[in-house]
PDB file of C-alpha atoms in Angstrom:
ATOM      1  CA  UNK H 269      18.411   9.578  52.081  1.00 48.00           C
ATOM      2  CA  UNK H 270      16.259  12.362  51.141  1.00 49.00           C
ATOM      3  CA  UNK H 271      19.023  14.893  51.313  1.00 48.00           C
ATOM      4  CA  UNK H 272      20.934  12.563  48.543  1.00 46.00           C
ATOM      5  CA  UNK H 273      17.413  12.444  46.279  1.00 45.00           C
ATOM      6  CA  UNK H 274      17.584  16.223  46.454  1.00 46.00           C
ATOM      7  CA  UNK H 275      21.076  16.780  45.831  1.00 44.00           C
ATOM      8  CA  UNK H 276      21.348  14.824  42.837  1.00 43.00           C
ATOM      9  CA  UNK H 277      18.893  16.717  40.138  1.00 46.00           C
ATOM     10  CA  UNK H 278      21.259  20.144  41.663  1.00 47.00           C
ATOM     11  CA  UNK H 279      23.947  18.268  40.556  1.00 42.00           C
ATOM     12  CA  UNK H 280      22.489  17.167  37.072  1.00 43.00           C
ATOM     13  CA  UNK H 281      21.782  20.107  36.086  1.00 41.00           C
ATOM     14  CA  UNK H 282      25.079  21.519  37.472  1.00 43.00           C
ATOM     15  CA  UNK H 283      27.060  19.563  34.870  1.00 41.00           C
ATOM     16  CA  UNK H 284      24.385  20.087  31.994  1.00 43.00           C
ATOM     17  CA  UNK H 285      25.624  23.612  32.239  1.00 46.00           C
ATOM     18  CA  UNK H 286      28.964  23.025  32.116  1.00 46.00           C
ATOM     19  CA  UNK H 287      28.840  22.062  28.947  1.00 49.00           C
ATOM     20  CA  UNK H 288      30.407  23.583  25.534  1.00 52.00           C
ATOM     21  CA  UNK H 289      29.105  26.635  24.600  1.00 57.00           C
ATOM     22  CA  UNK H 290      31.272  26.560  21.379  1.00 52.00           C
ATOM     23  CA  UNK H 291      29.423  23.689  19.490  1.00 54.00           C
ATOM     24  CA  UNK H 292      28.096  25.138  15.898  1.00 52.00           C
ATOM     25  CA  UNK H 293      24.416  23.854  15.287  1.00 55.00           C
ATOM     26  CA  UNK H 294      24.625  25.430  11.689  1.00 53.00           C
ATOM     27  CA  UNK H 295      27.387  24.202  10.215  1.00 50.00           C
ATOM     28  CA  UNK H 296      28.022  24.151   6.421  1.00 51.00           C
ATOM     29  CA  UNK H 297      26.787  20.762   5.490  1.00 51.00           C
ATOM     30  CA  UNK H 298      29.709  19.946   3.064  1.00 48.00           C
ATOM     31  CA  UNK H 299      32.796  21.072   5.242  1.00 50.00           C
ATOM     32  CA  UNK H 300      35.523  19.005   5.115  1.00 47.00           C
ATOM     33  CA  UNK H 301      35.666  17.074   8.810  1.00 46.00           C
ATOM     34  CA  UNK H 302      39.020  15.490  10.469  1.00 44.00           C
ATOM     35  CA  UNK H 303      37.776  11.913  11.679  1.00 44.00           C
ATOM     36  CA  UNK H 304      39.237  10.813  15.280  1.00 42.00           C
ATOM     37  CA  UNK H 305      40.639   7.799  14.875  1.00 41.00           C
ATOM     38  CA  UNK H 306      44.042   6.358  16.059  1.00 37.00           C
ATOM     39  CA  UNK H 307      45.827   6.571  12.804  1.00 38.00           C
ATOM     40  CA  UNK H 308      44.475  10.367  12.630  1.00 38.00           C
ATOM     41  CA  UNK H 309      43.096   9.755   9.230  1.00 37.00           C
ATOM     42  CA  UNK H 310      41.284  13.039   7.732  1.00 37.00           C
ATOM     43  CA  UNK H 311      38.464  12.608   5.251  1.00 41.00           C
ATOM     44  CA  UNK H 312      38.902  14.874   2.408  1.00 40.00           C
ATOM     45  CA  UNK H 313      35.541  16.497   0.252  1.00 42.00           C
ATOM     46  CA  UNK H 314      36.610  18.158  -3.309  1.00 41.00           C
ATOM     47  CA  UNK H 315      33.190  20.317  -2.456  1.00 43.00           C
ATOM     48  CA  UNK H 316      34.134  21.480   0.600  1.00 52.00           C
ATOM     49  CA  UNK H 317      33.477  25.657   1.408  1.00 67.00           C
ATOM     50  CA  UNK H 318      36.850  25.581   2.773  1.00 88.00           C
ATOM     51  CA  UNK H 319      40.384  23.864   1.994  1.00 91.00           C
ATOM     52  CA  UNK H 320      40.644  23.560   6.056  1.00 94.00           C
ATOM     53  CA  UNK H 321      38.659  21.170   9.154  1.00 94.00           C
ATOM     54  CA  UNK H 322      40.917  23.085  11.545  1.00 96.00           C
ATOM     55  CA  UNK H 323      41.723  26.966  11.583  1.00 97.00           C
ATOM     56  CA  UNK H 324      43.251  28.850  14.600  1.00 98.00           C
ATOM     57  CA  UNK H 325      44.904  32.093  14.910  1.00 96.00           C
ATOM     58  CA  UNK H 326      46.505  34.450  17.659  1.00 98.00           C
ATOM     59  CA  UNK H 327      47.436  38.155  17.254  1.00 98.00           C
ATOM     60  CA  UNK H 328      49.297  39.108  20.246  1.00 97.00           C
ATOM     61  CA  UNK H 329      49.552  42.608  20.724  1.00 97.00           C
ATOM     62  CA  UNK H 330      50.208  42.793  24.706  1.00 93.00           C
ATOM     63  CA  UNK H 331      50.290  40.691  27.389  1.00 89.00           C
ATOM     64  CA  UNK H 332      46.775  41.443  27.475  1.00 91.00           C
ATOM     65  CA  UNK H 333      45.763  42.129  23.991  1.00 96.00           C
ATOM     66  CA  UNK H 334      44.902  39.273  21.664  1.00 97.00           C
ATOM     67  CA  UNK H 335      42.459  38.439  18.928  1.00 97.00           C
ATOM     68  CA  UNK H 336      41.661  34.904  18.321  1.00 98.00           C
ATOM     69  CA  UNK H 337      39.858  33.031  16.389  1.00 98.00           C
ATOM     70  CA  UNK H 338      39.175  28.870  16.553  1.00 97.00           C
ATOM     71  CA  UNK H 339      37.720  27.175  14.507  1.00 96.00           C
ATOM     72  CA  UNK H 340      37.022  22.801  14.175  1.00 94.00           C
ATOM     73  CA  UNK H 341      35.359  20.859  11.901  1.00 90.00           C
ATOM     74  CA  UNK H 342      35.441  16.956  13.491  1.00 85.00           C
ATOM     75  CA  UNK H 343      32.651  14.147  13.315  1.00 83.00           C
ATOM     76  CA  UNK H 344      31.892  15.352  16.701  1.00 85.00           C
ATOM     77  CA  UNK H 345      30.912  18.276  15.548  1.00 88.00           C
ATOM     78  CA  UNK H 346      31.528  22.293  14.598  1.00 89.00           C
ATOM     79  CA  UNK H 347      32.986  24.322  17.089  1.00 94.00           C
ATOM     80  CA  UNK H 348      33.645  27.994  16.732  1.00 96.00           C
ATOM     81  CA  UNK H 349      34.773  30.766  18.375  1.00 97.00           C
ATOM     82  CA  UNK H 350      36.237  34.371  18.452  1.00 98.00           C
ATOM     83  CA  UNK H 351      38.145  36.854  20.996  1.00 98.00           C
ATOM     84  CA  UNK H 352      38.995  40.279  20.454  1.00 97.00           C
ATOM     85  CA  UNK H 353      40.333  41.994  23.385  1.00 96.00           C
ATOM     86  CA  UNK H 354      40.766  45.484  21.557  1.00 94.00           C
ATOM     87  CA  UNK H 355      37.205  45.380  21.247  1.00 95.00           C
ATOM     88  CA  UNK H 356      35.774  43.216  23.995  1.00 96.00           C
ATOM     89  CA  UNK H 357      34.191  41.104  21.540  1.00 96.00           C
ATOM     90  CA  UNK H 358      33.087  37.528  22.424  1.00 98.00           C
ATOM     91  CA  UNK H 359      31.742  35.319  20.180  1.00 97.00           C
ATOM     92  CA  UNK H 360      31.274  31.350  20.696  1.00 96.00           C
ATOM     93  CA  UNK H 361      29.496  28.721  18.792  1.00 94.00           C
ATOM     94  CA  UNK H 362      26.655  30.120  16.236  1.00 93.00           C
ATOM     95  CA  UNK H 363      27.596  33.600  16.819  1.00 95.00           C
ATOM     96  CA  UNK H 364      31.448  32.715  16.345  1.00 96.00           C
ATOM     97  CA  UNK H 365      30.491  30.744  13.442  1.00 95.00           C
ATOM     98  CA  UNK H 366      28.385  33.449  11.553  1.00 96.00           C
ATOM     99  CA  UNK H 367      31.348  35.505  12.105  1.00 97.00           C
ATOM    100  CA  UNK H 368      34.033  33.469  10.638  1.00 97.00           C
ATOM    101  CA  UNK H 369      31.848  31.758   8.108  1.00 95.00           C
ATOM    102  CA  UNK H 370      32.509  35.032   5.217  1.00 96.00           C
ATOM    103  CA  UNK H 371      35.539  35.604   6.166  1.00 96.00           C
ATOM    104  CA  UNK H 372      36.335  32.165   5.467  1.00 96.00           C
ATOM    105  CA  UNK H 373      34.304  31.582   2.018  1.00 94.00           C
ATOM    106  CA  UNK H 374      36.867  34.461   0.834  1.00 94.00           C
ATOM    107  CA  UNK H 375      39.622  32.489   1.726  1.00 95.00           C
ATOM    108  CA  UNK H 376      42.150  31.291  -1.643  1.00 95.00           C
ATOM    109  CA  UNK H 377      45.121  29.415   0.161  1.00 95.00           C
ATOM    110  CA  UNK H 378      45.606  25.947   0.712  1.00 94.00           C
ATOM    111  CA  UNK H 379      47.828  23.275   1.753  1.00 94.00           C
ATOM    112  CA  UNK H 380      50.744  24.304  -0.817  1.00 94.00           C
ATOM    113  CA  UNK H 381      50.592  28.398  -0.494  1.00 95.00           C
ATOM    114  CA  UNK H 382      53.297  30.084   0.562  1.00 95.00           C
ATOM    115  CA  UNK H 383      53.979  31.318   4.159  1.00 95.00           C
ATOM    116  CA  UNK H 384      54.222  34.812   3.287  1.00 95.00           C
ATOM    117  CA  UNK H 385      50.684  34.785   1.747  1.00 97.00           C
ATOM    118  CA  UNK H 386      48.707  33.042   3.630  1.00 96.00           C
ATOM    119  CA  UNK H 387      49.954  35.483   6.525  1.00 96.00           C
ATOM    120  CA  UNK H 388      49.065  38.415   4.179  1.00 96.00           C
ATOM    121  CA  UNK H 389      45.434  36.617   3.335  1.00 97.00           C
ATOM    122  CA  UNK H 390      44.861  36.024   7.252  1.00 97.00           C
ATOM    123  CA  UNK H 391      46.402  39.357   7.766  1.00 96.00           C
ATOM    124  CA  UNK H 392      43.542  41.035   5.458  1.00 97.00           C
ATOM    125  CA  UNK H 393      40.892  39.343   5.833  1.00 96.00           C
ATOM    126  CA  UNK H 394      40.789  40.051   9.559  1.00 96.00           C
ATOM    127  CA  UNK H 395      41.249  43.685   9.031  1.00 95.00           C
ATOM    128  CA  UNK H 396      44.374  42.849  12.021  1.00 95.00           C
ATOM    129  CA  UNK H 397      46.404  46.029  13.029  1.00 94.00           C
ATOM    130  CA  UNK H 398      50.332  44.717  11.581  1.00 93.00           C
ATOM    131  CA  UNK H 399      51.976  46.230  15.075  1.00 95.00           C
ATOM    132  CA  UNK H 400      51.165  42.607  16.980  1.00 96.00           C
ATOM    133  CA  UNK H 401      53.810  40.968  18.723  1.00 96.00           C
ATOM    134  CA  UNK H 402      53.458  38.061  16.974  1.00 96.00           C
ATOM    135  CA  UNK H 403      51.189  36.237  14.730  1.00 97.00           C
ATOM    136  CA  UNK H 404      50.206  32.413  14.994  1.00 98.00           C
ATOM    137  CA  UNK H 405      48.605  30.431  12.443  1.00 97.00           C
ATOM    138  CA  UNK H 406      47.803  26.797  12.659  1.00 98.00           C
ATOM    139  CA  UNK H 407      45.452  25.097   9.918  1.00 97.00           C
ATOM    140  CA  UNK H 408      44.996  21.479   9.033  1.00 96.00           C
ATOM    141  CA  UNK H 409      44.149  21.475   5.471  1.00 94.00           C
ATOM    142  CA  UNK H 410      41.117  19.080   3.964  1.00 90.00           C
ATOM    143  CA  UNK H 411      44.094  16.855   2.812  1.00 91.00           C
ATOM    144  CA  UNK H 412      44.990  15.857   5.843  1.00 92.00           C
ATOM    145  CA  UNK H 413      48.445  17.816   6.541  1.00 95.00           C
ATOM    146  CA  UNK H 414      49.244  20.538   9.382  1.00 96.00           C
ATOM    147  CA  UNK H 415      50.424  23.622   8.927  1.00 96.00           C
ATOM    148  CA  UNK H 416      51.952  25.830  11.456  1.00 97.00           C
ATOM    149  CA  UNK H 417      52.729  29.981  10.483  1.00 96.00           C
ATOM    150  CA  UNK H 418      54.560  32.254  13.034  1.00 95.00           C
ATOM    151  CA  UNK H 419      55.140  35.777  11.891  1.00 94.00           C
ATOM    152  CA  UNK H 420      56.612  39.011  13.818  1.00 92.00           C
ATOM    153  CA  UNK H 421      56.751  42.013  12.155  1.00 84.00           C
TER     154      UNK H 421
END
């Protein structure tokens, strides 16, 4: 019995840190967030700092070269993160978020751009090398439809 007593605040705090180290606790208070419901429905907010509640991207330029970036806005919360494997760079959560967060603010597209420029914008604004393998782009814009960009140079 006292072996199971002992075991079980190991194991508490075991899964405690487990947990996800890419939740934002400084999130923009007026960005737009996707609701999870079972009809999917996404709130929209004309204020929002960004036309988006979901951005991701992937630069592949090897098999093990990428840079990454994630980046959800849900009523569960803000999650962030970035991954450059040119650099080693790292960044989850807060960090992530800081990152992202000018890069973003200088973003113009939205749900009715054209392909070709919101791969240019992304392109840019992540200062990205144009030799990757491919590029992937998937956003779900503030009004609620999906987006998905591929582009290989």
């Amino acid at each position: 019995m006292s072996k199971k007593l002992f075991l079980l605040p190991i194991v508490a705090l075991a899964l405690a840190a487990c947990g996800d180290d890419e939740e934002v606790t400084t999130a923009p208070d007026n960005a737009p967030t996707e609701q999870d419901t079972n009809n999917d429905e996404v709130t929209t907010s004309t204020d929002a700092p960004y036309a988006f509640a979901k951005f991701s991207f992937d630069a592949e330029y090897s098999a093990t070269e990428n840079i990454e970036a994630d980046y959800s806005n849900e009523s569960s919360g803000v999650e962030a993160s970035y991954e450059n494997d040119k650099t080693g760079e790292r960044l989850n959560g807060d960090d992530a978020f800081a990152y992202l967060e000018p890069i973003f603010e200088n973003f113009t597209f939205d749900s009715s751009t054209g392909n070709d420029e919101v791969v240019d914008e992304i392109v840019q604004a992540f200062n990205l090398e144009t030799n990757y393998t491919q590029l992937e782009i998937d956003i779900t814009f503030d009004d609620g439809s999906e987006r998905e960009y591929t582009h290989t140079p």
